[in-house]
PDB file of N, CA and C in Angstrom:
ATOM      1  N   UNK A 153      77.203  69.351  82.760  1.00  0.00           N
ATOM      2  CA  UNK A 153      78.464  69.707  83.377  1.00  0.00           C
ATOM      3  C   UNK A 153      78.392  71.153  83.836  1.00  0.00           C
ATOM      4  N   UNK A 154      78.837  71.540  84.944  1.00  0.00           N
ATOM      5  CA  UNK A 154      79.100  72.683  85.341  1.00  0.00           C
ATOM      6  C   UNK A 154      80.060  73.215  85.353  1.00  0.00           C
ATOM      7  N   UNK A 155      79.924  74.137  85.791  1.00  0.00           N
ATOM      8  CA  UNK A 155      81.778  74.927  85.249  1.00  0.00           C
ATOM      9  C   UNK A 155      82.507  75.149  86.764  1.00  0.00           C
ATOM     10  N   UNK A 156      83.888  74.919  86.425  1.00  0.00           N
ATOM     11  CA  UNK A 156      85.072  75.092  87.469  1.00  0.00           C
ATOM     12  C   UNK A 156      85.038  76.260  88.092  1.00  0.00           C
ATOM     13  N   UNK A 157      85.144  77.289  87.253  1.00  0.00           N
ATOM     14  CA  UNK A 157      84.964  78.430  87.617  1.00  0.00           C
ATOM     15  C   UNK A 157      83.669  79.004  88.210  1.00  0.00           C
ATOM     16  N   UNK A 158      84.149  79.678  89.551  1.00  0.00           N
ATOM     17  CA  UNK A 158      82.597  79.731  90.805  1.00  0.00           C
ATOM     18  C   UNK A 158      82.596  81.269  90.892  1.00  0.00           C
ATOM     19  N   UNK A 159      81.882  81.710  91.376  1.00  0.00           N
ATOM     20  CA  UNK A 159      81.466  83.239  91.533  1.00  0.00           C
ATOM     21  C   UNK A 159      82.669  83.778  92.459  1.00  0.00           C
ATOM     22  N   UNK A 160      83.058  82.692  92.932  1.00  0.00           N
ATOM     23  CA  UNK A 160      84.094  83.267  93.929  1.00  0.00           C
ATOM     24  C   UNK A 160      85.277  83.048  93.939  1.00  0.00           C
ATOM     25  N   UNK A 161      85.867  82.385  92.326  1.00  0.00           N
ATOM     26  CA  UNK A 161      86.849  82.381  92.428  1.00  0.00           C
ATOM     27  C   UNK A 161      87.591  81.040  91.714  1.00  0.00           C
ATOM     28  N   UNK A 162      88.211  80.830  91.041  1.00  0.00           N
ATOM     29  CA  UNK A 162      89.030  79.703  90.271  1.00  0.00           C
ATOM     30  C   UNK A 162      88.584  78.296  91.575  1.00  0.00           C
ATOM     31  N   UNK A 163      89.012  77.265  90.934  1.00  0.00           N
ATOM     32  CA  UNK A 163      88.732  76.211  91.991  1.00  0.00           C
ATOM     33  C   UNK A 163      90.113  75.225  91.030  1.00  0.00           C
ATOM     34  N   UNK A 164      90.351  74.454  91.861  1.00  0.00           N
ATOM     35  CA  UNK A 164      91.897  73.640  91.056  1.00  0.00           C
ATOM     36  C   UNK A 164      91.074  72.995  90.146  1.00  0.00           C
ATOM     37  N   UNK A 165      90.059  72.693  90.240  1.00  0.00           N
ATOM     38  CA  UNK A 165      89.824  72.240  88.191  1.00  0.00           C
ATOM     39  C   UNK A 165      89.830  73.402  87.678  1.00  0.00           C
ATOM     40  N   UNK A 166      89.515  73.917  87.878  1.00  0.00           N
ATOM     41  CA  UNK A 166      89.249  75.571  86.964  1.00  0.00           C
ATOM     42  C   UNK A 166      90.868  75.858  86.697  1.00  0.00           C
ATOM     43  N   UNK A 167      91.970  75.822  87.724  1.00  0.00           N
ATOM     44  CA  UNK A 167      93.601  76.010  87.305  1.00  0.00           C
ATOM     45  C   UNK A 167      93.948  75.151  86.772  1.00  0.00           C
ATOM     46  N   UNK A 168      93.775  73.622  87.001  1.00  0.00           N
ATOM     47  CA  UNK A 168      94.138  72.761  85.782  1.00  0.00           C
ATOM     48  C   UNK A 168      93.721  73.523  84.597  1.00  0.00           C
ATOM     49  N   UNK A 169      92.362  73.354  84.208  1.00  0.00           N
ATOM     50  CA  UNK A 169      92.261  73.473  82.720  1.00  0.00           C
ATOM     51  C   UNK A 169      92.832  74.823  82.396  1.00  0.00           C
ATOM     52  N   UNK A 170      92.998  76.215  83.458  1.00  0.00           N
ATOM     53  CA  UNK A 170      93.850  77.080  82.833  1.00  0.00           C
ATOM     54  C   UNK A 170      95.423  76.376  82.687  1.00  0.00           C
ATOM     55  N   UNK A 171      96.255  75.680  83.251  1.00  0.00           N
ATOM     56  CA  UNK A 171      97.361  75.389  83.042  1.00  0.00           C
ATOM     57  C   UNK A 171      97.551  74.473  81.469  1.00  0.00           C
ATOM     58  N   UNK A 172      96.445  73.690  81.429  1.00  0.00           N
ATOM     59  CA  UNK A 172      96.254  72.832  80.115  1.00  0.00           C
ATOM     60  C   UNK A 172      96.540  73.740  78.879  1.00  0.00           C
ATOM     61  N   UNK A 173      95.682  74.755  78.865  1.00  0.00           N
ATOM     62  CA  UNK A 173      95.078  75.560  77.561  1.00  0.00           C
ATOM     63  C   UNK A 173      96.788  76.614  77.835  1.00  0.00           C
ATOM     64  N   UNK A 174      97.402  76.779  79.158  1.00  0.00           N
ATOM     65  CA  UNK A 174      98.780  77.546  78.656  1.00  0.00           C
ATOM     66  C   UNK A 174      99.716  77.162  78.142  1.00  0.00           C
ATOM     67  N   UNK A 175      99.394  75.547  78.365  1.00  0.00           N
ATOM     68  CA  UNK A 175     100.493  74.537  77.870  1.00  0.00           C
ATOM     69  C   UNK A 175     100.319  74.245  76.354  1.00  0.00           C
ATOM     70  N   UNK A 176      99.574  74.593  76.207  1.00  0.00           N
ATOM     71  CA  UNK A 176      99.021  75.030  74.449  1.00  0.00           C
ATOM     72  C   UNK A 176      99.408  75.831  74.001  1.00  0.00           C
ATOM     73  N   UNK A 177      99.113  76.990  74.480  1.00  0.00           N
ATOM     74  CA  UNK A 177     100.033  78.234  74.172  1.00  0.00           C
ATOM     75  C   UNK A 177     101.308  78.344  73.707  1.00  0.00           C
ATOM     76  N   UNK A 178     101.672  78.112  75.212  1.00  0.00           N
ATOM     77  CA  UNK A 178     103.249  77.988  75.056  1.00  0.00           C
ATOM     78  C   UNK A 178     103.873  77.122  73.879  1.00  0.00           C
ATOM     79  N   UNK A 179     103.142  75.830  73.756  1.00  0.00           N
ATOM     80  CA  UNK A 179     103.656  74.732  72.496  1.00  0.00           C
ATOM     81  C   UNK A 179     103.792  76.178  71.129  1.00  0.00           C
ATOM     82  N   UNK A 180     102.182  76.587  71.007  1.00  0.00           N
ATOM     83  CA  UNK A 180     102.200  76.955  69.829  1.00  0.00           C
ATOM     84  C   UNK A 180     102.887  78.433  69.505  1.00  0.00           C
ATOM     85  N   UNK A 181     103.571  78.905  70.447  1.00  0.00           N
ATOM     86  CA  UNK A 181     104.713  80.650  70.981  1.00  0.00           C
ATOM     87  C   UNK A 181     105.673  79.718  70.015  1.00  0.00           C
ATOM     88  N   UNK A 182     106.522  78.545  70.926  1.00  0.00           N
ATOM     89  CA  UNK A 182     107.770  78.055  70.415  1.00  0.00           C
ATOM     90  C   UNK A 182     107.698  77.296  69.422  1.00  0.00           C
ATOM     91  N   UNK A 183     106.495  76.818  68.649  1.00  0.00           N
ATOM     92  CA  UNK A 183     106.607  76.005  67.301  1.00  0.00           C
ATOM     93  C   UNK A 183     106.498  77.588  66.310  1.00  0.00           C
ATOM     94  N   UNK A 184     105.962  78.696  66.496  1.00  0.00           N
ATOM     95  CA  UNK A 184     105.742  79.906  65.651  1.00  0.00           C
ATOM     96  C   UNK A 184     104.265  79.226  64.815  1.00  0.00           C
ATOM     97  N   UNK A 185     103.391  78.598  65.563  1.00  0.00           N
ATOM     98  CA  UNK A 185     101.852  78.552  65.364  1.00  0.00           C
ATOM     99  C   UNK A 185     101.059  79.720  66.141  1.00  0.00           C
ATOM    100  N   UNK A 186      99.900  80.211  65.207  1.00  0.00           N
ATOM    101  CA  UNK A 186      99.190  81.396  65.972  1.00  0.00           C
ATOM    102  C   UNK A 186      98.547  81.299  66.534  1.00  0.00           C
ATOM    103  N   UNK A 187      97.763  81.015  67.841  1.00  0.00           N
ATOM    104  CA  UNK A 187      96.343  80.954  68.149  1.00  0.00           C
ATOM    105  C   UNK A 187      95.726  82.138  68.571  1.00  0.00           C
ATOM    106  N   UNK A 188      94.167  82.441  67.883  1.00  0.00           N
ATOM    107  CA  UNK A 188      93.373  83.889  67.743  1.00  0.00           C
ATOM    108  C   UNK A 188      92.693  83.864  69.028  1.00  0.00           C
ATOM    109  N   UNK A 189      92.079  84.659  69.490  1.00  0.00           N
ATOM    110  CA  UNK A 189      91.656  85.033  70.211  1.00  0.00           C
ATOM    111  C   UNK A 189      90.073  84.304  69.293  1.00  0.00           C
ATOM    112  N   UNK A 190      88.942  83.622  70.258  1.00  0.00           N
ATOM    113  CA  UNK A 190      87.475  83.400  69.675  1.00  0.00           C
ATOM    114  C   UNK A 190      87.100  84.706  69.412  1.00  0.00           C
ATOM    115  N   UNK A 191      86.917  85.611  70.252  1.00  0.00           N
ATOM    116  CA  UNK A 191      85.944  87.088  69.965  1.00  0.00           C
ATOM    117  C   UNK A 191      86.498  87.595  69.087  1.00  0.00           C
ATOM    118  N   UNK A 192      88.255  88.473  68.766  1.00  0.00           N
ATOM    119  CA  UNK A 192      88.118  88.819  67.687  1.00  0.00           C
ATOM    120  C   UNK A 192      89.430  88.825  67.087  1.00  0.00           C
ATOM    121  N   UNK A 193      89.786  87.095  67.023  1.00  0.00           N
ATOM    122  CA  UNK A 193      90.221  86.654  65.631  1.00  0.00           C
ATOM    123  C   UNK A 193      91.745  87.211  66.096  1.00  0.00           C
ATOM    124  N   UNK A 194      92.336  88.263  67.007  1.00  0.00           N
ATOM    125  CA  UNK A 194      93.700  88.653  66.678  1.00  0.00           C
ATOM    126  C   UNK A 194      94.483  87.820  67.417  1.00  0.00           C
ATOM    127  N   UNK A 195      95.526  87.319  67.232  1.00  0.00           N
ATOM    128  CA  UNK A 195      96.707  86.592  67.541  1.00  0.00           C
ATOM    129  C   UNK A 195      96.620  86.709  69.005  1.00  0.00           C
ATOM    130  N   UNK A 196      96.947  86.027  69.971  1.00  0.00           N
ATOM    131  CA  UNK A 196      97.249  85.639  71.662  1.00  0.00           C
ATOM    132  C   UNK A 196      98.576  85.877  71.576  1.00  0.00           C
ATOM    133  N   UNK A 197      99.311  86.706  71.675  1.00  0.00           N
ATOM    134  CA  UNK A 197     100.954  87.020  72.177  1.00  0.00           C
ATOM    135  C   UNK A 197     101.164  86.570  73.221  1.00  0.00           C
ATOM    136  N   UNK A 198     102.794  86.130  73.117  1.00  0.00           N
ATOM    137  CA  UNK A 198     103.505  86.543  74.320  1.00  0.00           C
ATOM    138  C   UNK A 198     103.482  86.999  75.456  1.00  0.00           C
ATOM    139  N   UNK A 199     103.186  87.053  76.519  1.00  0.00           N
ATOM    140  CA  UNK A 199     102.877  88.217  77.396  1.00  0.00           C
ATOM    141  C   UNK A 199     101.710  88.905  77.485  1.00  0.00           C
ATOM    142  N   UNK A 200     101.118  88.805  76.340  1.00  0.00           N
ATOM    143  CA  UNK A 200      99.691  89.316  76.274  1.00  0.00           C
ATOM    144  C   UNK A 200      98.645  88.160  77.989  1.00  0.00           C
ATOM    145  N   UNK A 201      97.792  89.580  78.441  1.00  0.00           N
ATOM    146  CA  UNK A 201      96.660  89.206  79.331  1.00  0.00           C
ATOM    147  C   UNK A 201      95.756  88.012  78.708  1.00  0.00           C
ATOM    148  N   UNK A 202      95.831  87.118  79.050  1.00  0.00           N
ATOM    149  CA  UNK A 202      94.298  86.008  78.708  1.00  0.00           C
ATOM    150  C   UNK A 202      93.880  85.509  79.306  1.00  0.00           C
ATOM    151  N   UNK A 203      92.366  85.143  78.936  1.00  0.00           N
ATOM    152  CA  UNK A 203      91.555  84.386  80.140  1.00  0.00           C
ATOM    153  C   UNK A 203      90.620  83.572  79.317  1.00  0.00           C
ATOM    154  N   UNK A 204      90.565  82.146  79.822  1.00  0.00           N
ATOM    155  CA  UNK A 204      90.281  81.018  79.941  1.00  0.00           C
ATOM    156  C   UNK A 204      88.454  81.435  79.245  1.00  0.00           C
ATOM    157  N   UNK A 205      88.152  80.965  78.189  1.00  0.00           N
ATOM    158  CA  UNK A 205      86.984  82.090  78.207  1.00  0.00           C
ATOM    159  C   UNK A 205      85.449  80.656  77.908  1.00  0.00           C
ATOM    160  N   UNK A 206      84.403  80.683  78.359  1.00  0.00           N
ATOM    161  CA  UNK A 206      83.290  80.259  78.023  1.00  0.00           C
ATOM    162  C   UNK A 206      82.614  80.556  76.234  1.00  0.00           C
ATOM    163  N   UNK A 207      82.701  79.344  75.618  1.00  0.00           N
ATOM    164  CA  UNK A 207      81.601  79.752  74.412  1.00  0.00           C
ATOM    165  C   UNK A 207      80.160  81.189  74.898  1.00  0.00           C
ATOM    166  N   UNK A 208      79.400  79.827  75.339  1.00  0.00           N
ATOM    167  CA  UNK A 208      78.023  80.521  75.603  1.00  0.00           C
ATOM    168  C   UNK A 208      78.610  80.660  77.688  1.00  0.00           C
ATOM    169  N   UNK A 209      78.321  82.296  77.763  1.00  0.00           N
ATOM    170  CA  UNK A 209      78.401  82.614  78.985  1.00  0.00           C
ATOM    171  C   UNK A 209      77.404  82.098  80.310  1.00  0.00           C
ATOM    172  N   UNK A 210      78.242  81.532  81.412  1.00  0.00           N
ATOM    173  CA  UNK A 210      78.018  80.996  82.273  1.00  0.00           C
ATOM    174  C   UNK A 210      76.657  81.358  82.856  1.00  0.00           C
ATOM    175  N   UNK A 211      76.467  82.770  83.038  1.00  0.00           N
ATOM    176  CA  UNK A 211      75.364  83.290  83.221  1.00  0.00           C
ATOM    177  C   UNK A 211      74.449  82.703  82.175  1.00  0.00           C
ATOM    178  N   UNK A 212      74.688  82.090  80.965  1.00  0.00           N
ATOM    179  CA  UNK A 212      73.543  81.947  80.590  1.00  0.00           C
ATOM    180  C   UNK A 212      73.410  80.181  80.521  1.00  0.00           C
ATOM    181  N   UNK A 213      73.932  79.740  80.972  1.00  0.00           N
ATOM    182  CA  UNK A 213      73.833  78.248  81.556  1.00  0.00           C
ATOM    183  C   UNK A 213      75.159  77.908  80.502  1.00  0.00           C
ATOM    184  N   UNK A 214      75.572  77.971  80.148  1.00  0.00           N
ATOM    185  CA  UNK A 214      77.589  77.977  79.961  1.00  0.00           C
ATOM    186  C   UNK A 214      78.210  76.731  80.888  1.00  0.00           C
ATOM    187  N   UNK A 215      78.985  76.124  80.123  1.00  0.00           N
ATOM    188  CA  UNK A 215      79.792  75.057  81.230  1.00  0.00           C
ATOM    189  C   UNK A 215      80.688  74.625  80.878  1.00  0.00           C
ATOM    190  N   UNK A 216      81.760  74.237  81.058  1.00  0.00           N
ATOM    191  CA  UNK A 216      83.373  73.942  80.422  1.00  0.00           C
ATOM    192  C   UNK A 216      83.562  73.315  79.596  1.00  0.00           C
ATOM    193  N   UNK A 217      82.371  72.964  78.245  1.00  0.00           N
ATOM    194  CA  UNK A 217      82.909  72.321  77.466  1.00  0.00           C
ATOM    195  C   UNK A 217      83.185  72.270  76.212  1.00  0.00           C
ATOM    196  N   UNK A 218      83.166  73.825  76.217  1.00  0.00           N
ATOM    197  CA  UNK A 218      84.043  74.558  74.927  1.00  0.00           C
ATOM    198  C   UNK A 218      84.385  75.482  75.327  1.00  0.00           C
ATOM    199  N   UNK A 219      85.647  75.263  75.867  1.00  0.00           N
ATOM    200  CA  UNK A 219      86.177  76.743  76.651  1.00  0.00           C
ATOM    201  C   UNK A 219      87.858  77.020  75.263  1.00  0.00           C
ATOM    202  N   UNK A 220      88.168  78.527  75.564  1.00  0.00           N
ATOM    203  CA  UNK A 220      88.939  78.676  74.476  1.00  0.00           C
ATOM    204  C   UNK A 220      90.201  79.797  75.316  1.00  0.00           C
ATOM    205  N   UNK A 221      91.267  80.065  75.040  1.00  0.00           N
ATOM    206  CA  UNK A 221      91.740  81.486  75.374  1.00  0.00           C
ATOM    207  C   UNK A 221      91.143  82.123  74.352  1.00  0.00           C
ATOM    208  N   UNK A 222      90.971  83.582  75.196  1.00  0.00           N
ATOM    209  CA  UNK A 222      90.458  85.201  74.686  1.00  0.00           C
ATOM    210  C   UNK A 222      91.326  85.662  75.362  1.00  0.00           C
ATOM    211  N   UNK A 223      91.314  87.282  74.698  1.00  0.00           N
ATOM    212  CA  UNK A 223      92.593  88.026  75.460  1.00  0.00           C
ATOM    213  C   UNK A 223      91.675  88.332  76.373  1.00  0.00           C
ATOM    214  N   UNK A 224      92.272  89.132  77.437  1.00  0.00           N
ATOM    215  CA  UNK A 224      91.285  89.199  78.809  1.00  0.00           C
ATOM    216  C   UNK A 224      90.635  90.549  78.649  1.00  0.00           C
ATOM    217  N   UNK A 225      90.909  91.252  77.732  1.00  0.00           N
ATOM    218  CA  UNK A 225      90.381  92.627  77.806  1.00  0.00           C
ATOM    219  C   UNK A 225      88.845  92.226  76.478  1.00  0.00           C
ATOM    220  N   UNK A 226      88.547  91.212  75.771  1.00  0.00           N
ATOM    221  CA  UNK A 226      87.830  90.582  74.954  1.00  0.00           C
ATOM    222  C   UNK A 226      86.873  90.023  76.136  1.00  0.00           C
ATOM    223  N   UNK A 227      87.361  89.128  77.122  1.00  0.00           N
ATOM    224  CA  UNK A 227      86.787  88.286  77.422  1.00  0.00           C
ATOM    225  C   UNK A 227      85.846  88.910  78.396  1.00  0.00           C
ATOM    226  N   UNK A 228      86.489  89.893  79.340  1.00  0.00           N
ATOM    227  CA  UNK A 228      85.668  90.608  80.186  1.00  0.00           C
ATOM    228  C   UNK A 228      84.991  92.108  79.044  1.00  0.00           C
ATOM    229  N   UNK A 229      84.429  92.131  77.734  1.00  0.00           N
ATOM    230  CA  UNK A 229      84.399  93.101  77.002  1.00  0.00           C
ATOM    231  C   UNK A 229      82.470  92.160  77.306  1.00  0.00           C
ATOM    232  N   UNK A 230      82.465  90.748  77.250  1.00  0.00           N
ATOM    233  CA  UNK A 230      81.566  90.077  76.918  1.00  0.00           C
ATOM    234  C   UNK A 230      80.630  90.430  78.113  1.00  0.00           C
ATOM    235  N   UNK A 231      79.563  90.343  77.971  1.00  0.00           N
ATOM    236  CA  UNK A 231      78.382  90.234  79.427  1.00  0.00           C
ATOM    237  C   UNK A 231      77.418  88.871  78.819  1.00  0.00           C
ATOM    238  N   UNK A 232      76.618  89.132  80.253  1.00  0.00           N
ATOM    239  CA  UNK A 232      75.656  87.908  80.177  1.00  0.00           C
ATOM    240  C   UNK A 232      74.880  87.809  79.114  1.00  0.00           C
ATOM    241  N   UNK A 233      74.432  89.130  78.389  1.00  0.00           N
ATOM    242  CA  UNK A 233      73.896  89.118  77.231  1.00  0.00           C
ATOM    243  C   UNK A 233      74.520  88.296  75.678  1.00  0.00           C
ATOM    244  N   UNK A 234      75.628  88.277  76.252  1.00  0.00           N
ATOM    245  CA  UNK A 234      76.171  87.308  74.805  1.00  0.00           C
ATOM    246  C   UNK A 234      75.329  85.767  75.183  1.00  0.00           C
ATOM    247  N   UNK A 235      75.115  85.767  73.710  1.00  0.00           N
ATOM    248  CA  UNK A 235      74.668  84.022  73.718  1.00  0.00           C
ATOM    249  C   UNK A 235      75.203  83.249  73.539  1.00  0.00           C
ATOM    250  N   UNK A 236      76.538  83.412  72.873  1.00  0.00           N
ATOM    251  CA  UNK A 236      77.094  82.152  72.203  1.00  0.00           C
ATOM    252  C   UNK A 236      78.218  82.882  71.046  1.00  0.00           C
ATOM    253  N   UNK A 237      79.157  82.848  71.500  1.00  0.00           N
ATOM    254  CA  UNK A 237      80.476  82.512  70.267  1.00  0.00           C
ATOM    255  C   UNK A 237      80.840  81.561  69.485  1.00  0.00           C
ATOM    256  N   UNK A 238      81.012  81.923  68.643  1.00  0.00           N
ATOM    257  CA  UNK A 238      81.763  80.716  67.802  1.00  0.00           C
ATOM    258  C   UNK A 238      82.416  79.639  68.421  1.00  0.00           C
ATOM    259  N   UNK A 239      82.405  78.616  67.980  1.00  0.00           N
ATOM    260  CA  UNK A 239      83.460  77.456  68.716  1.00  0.00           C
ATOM    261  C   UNK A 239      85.195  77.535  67.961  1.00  0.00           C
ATOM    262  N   UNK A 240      85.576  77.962  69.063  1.00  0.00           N
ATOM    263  CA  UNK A 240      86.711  77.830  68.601  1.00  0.00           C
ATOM    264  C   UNK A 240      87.426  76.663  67.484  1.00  0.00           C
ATOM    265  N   UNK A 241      88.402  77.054  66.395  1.00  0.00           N
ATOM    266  CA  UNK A 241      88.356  76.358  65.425  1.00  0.00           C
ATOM    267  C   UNK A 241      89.882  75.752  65.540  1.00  0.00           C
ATOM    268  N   UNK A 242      90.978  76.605  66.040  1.00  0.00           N
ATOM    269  CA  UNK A 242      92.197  76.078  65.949  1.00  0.00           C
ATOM    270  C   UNK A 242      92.532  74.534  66.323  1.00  0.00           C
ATOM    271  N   UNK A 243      93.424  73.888  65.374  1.00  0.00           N
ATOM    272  CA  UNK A 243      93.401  72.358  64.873  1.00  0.00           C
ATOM    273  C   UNK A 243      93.968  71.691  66.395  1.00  0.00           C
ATOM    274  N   UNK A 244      94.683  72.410  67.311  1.00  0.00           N
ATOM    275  CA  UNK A 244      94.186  71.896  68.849  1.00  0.00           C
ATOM    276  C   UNK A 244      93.859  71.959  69.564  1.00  0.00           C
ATOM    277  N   UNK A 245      92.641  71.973  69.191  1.00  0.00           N
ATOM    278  CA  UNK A 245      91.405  71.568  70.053  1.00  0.00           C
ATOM    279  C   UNK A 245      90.177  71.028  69.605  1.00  0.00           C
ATOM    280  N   UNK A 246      89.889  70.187  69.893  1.00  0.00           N
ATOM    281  CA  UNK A 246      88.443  69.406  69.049  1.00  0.00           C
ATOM    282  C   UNK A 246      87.422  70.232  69.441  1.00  0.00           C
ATOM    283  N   UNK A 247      86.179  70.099  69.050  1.00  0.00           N
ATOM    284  CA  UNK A 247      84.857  70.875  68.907  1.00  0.00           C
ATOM    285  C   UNK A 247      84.490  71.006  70.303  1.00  0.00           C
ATOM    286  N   UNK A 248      85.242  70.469  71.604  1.00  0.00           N
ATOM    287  CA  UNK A 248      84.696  70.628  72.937  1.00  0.00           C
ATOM    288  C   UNK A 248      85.348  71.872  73.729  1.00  0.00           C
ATOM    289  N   UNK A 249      86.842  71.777  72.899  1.00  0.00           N
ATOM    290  CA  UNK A 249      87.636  72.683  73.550  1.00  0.00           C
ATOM    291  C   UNK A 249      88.799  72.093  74.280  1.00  0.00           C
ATOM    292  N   UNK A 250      88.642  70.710  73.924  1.00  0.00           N
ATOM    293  CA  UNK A 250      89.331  70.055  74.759  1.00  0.00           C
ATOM    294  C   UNK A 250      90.682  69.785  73.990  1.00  0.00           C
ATOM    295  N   UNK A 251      92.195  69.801  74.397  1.00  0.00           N
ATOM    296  CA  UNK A 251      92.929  70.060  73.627  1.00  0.00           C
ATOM    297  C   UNK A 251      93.250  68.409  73.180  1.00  0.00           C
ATOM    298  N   UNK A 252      93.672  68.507  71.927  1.00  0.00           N
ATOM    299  CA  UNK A 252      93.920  67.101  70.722  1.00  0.00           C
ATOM    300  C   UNK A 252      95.187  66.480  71.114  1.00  0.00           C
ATOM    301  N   UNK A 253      95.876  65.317  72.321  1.00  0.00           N
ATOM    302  CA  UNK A 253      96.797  65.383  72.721  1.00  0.00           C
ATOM    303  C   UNK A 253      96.545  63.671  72.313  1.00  0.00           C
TER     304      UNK A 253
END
């Protein structure tokens, strides 16, 4: 699988699955569930910047199928040199990233 996201720019799969993973969000803002950021673990607020983020980075053959929110200042903190993050663990989303609906 390759990823939605192109060098040049979101593609409407790439905004679906960002709209999916906000619709997560948002559930878990108004139930008062936390979801962390993968890189480092702190809470996704309100209003807080996020971006749609790759386990193992695209540059390094990366592809949508464990994608997670990171805050965006985390996510662009990452370069091609990362190999691989943790898989995100929060209880919606199964081991792909894909949300548990």
């Amino acid at each position: 699988m390759t990823s939605a996201l192109t060098p040049h720019g979101s593609t409407t799969a790439w905004r679906r699955l960002r709209t999916h993973h906000q619709a997560i969000l948002t559930t878990a803002w108004t139930t008062g569930t936390t979801i962390e950021c993968r890189i480092c673990h702190a809470p996704i607020t309100p209003g807080q910047a996020w971006d749609l983020g790759h386990a193992t980075p695209r540059a390094r053959g990366g592809d949508d199928t464990n994608l997670a929110p990171e805050h965006a200042h985390c996510n662009r903190a990452k370069d091609a040199n990362t190999r691989h993050i943790p898989t995100f663990t929060h209880p919606d989303f199964s081991e792909t990233g894909a949300a548990n609906s």
